[in-house]
Coordinates of C-alpha atoms in Angstrom, one line a residue:
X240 CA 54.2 32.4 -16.3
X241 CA 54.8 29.1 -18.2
X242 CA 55.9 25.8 -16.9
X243 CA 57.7 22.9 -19.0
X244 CA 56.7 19.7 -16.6
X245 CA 59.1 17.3 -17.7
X246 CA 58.1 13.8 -17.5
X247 CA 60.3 11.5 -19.5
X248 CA 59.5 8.1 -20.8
X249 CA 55.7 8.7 -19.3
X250 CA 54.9 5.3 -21.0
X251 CA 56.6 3.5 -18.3
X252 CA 56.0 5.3 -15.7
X253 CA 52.0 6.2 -16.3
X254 CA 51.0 2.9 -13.8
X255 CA 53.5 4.2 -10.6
X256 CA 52.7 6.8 -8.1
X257 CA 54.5 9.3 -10.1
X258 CA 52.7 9.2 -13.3
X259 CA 49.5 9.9 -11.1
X260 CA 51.6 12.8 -9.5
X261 CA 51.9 14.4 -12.8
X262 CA 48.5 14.2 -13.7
X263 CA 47.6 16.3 -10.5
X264 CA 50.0 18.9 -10.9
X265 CA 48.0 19.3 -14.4
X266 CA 45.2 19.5 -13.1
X267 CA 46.1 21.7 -10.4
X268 CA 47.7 24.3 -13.1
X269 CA 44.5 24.2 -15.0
X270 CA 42.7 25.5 -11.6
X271 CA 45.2 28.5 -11.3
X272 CA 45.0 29.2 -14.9
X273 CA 48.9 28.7 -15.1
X274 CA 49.9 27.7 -18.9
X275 CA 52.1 24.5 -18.7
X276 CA 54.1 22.2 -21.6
X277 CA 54.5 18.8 -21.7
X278 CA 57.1 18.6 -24.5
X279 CA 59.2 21.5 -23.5
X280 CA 58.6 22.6 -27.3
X281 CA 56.8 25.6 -26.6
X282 CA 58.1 28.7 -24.5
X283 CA 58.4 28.1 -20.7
X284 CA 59.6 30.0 -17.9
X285 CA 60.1 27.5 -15.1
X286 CA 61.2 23.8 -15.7
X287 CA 59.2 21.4 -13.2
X288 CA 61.2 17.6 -13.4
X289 CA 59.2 14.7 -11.6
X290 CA 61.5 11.8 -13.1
X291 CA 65.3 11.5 -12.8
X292 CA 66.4 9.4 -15.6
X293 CA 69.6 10.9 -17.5
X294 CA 67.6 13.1 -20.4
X295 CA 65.8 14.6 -17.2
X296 CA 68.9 15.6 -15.2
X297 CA 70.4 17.0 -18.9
X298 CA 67.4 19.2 -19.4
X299 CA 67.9 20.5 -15.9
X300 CA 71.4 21.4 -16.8
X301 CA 70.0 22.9 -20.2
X302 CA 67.4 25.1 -18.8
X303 CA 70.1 26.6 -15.7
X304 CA 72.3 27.7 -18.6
X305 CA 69.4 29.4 -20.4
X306 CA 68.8 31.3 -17.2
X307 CA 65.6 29.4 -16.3
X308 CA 64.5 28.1 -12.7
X309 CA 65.1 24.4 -12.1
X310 CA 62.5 22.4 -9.8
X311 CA 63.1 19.0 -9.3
X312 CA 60.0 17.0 -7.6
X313 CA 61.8 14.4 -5.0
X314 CA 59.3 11.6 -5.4
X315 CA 62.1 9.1 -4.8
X316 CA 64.6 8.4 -1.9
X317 CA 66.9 5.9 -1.3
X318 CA 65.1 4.2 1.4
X319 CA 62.1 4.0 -0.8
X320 CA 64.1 2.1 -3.9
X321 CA 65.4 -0.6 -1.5
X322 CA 63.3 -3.6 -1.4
X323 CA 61.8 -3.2 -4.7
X324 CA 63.4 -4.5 -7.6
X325 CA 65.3 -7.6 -7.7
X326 CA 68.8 -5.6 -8.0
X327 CA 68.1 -2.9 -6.3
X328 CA 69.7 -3.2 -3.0
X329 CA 72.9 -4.0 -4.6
X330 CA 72.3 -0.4 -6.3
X331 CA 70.9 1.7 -3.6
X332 CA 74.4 3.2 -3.3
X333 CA 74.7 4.2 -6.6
X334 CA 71.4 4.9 -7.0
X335 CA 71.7 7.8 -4.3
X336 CA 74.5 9.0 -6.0
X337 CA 72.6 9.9 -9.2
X338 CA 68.8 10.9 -7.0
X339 CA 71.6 13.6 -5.0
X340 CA 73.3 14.8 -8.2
X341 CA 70.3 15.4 -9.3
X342 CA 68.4 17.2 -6.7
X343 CA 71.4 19.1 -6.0
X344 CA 70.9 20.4 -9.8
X345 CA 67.6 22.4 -9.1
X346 CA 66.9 25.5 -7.6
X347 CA 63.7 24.1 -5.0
X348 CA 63.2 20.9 -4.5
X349 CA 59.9 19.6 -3.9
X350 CA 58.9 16.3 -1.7
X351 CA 55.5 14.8 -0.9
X352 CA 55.6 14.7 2.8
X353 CA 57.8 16.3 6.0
X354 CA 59.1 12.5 6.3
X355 CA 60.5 12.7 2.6
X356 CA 61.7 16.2 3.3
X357 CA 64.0 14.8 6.9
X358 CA 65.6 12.0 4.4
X359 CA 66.7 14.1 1.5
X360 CA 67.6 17.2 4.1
X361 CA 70.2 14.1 5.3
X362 CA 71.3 14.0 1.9
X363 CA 73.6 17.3 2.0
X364 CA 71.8 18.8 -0.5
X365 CA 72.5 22.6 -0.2
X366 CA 69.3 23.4 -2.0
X367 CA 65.8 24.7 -0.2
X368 CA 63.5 21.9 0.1
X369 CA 59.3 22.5 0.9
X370 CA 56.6 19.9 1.0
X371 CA 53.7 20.2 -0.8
X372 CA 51.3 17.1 -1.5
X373 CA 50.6 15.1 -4.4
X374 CA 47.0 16.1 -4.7
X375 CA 43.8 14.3 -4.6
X376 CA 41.0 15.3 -6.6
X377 CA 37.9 15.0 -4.3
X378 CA 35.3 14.8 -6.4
X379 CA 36.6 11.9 -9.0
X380 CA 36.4 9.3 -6.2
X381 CA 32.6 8.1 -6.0
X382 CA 30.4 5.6 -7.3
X383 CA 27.1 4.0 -7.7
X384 CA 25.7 1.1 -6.0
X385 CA 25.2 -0.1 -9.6
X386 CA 28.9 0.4 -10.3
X387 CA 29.8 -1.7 -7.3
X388 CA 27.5 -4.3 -8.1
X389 CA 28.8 -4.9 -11.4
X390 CA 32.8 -5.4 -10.5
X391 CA 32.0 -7.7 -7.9
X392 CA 30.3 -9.2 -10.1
X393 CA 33.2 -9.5 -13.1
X394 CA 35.3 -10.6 -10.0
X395 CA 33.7 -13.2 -9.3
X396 CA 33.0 -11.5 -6.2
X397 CA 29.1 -12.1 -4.1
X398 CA 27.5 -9.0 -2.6
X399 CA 27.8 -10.8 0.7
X400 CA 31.1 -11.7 0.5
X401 CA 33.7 -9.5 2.4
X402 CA 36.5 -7.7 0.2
X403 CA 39.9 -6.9 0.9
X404 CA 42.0 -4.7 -1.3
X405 CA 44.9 -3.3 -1.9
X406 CA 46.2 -1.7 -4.8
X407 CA 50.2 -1.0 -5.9
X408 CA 53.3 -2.5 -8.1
X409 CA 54.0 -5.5 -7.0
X410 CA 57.0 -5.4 -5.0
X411 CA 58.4 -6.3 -1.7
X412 CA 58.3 -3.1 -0.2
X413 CA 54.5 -2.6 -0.9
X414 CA 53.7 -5.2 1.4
X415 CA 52.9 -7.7 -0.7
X416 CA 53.8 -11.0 0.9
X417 CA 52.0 -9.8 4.1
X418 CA 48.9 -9.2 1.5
X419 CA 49.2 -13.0 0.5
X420 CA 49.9 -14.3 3.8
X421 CA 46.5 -12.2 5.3
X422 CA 44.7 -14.0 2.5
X423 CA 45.9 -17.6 4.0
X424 CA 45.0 -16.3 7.3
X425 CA 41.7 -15.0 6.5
X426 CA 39.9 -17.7 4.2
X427 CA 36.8 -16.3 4.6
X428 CA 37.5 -13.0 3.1
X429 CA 38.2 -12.2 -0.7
X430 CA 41.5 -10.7 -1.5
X431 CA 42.3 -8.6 -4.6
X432 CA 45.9 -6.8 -5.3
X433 CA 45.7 -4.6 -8.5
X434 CA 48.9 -3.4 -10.1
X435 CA 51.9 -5.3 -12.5
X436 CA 55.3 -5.6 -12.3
X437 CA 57.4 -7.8 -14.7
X438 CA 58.3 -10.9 -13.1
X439 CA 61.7 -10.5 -14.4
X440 CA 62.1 -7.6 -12.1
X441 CA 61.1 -9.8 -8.8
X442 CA 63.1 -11.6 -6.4
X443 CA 62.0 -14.9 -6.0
X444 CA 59.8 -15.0 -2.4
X445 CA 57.3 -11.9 -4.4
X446 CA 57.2 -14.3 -7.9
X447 CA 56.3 -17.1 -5.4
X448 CA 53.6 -15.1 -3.2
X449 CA 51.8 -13.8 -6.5
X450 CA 51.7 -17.6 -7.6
X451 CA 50.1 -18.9 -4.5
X452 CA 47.0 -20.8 -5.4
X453 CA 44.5 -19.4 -3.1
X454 CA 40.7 -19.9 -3.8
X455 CA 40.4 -15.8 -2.2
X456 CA 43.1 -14.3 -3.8
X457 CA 43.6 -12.7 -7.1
X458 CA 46.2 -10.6 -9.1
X459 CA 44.4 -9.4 -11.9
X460 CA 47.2 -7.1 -13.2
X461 CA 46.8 -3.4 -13.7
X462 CA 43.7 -1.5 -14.1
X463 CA 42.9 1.6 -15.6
X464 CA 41.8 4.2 -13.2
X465 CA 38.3 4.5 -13.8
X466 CA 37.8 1.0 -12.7
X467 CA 39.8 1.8 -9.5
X468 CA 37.5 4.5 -8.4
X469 CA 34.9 1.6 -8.1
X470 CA 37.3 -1.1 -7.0
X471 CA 37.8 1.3 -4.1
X472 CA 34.1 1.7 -2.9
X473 CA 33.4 -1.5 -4.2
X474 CA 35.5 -3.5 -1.2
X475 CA 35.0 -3.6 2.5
X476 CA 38.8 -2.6 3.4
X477 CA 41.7 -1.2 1.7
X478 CA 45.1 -2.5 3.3
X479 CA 48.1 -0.4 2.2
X480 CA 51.1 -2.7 3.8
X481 CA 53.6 -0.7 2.6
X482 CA 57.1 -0.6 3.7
X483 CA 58.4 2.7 2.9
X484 CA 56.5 5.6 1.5
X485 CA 57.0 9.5 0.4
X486 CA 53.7 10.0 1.4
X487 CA 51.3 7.6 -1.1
X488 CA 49.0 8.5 -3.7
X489 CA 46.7 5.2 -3.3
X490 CA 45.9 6.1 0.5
X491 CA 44.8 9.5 -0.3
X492 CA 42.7 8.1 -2.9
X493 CA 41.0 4.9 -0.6
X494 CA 41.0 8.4 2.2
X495 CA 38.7 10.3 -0.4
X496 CA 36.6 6.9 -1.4
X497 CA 35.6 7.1 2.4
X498 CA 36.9 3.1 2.6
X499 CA 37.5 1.3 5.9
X500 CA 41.7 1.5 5.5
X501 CA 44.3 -0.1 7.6
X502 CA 48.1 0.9 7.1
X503 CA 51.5 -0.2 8.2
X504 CA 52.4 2.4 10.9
X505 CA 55.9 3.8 9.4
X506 CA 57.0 7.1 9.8
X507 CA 55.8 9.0 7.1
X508 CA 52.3 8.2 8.1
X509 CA 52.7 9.4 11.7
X510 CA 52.6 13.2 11.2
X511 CA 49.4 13.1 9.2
X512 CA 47.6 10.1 10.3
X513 CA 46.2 9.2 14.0
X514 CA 45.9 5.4 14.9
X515 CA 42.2 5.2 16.0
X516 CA 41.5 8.5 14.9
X517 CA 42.1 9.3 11.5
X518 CA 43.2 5.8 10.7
X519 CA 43.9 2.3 11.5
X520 CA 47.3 1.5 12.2
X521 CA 49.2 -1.8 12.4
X522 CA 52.9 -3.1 12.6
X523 CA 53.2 -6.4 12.0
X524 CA 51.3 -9.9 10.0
X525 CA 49.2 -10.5 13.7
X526 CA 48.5 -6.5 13.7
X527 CA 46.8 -6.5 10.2
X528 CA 45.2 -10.1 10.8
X529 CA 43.0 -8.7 13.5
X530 CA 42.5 -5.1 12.8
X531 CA 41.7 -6.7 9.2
X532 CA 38.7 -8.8 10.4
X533 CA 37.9 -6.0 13.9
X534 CA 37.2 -3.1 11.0
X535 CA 35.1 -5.1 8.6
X536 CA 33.3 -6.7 11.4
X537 CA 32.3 -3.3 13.0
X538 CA 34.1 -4.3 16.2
X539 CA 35.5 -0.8 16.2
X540 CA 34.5 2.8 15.4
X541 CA 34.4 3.6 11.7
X542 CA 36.8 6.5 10.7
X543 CA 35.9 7.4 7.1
X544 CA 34.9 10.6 8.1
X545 CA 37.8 11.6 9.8
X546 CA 40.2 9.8 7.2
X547 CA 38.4 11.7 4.5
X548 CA 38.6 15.4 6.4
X549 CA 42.5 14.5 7.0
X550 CA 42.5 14.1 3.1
X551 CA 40.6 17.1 2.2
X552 CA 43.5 18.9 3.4
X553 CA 45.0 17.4 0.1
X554 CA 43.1 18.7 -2.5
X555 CA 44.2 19.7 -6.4
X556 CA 42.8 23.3 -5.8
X557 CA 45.1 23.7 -2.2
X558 CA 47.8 22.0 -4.7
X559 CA 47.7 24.4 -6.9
X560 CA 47.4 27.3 -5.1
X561 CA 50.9 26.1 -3.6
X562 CA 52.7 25.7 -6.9
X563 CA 51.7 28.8 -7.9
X564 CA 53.3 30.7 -5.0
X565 CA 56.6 28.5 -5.2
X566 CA 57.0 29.5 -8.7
X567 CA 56.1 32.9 -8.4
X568 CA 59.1 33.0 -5.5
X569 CA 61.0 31.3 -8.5
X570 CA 60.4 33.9 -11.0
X571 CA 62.2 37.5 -11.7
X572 CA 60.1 40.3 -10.0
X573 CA 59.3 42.1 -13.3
X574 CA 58.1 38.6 -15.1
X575 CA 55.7 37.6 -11.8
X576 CA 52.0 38.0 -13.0

C-alpha cells in the first residue's frame, strides 16, 4: 500500500495548522511502516489531499479516472474562513462552493473533530465522513530549565516575570484583539503572540491591535518550531482565544507541554474538553481577564495533568493506526496487505 499525500504549494502553507497536519500524518505513516510520496512521482495506491487549491482538486479528478481512491482531509470549513482575511467574508459564499466541490470529489473525507464532521455533514455532501485527529507527537514537546532560561532571556523576558502566550496567524478569528486588549488589562504580565500574516491581508482593527505600543506586548513574527517547544514551557499560560476551530493543532501542542491553558469555550472544544477539569474555559474579554490572572496566581486547581491525559488520546502512533485502517477499507481486497 502506497499513499501520494498531496500538499500543494507547501511553501505557503508550512506556518498554518495544516502544514503541521501534514507533517503528522508523515510521521504517523513512518510508525505503520506505510510507504508514502510527497510528489506523486512515484507509484501510489491511495491519493491523501490536505489542501484544496485548483491543482489539488484536478489531481483528485486525475487519480478517480486512473481507478485510485480519493481522500480529501477537510481541514477547512466555511465558518472557519470567515473572519480571517480582509475579503473573506465577502467570499465565504463562494468559497464554500469550491471547499463542497471538492470534498464531494473524494471517496472519504476526513475532518479533525466531531464539530468539523456536524458542519461539513450540513454541507450535502453525499460522501462518508470520519474523524480522526491531527496528531500530537508526545515526546517532542519538553524542555530544559536551561532552555527556558535562555528565551526569556532573548525576550527580554525576567524569570520572575509572569508570561502569557499565545501562538497563531494573526487574524481576527484567532482571537487576537482579545490577546491585545488582555495585555492592556493586565500590565503586570508579559504578553507574547508568535505567528505572521501579511498586513496586506488584515482588516484594519487586527493591523491596528498588532501596532499597539504596549511596554508587555510583543509580536515577534513566526518562529520555527523548535523554538516553540520551549516558548511553550517557557511561559506561565497559553491563551488560545480563538473564534472558530476544526479542532487546533497549537492546543494539543500547549496540552502535551503540560502548560497552564485557557480557551474560548466554542463548540468544537466542548466534546473533548471539560471546563474545570480538563481545561479552563472562558467566553468573553472579562472571562479571560480573570481566569488569566486566577491560573497563574494558583487561585485554582492546576489541570496539566488532566489536559495532558485528554491529549494523549491524540497521539501520532493512535493516528496512524487509524489511517491505516481507513485506507485499508479504501483499497481492493486482493491489494490489502
Amino acid at each position: 500500500m502506497q499513499i501520494y499525500l498531496c500538499n500543494d504549494l507547501q511553501e505557503y502553507i508550512k506556518q498554518s495548522g495544516v502544514g503541521r497536519a501534514i507533517e503528522h500524518q508523515q510521521m504517523a505513516l513512518t510508525e505503520e511502516n506505510i510507504f508514502y510520496t510527497l510528489t506523486g512521482e512515484e507509484p501510489y495506491d491511495i491519493i491523501h489531499i490536505n489542501t484544496i487549491f485548483p491543482q489539488s482538486y484536478l489531481k483528485a479528478k486525475k487519480a478517480k479516472r486512473a481507478g485510485k481512491p480519493v481522500v480529501f482531509h477537510a481541514h477547512s470549513t466555511i465558518e472557519d474562513f470567515r473572519n480571517s482575511y480582509f475579503f473573506a467574508n465577502a467570499l465565504a459564499s463562494l468559497f464554500g462552493w469550491w471547499i463542497k466541490k471538492c470534498y464531494a470529489s473524494a471517496d472519504l473525507v476526513l475532518t479533525p473533530s466531531a464539530y468539523s464532521k456536524s458542519l461539513i455533514e450540513g454541507y450535502g455532501i453525499d460522501v462518508p465522513i470520519e474523524v480522526i485527529s491531527n496528531g500530537i507527537d508526545l515526546s517532542y514537546w519538553r524542555s530544559t530549565d536551561e532552555e527556558t532560561l535562555l528565551f526569556r532571556k532573548k525576550y527580554g523576558i525576567a524569570p520572575d516575570e509572569k508570561l502569557i502566550l499565545s501562538v497563531g496567524l494573526q487574524i481576527k478569528r484567532k482571537g487576537i484583539l482579545d490577546f491585545v486588549e488582555m495585555a492592556k488589562r493586565l500590565p503586570d504580565y508579559q504578553f507574547i503572540w508568535f505567528g505572521h500574516t501579511g498586513k496586506n491581508l488584515l482588516p484594519k482593527e487586527v493591523v491596528e491591535a498588532i501596532e499597539t505600543e504596549l511596554s508587555n506586548l510583543q509580536f515577534p513574527g513566526y518562529i520555527e518550531r523548535d523554538e516553540l517547544r520551549v516558548a511553550y514551557q517557557a511561559c506561565d499560560l497559553y491563551v488560545f482565544l480563538t473564534h472558530e476551530e476544526t479542532e487546533g493543532i497549537v492546543l494539543l501542542e500547549a496540552l502535551a507541554s503540560k502548560t497552564n491553558t485557557l480557551v474560548r469555550d466554542i463548540p468544537v472544544f466542548t466534546p473533548s474538553y471539560t471546563h474545570e477539569e480538563t481545561i479552563y474555559k472562558g467566553r468573553s474579554i472579562d472571562h479571560f481577564v480573570e481566569l488569566g490572572q486566577a491560573i497563574i496566581e494558583g487561585e485554582v486547581p492546576s489541570l496539566v495533568d488532566a489536559g495532558y491525559g485528554k491529549v494523549s488520546e491524540k497521539s501520532i502512533q493512535n493516528v496512524g493506526k487509524q489511517l491505516k485502517n481507513f485506507y485499508q477499507q479504501l483499497m481492493p481486497v486482493n491489494l490489502v496487505p
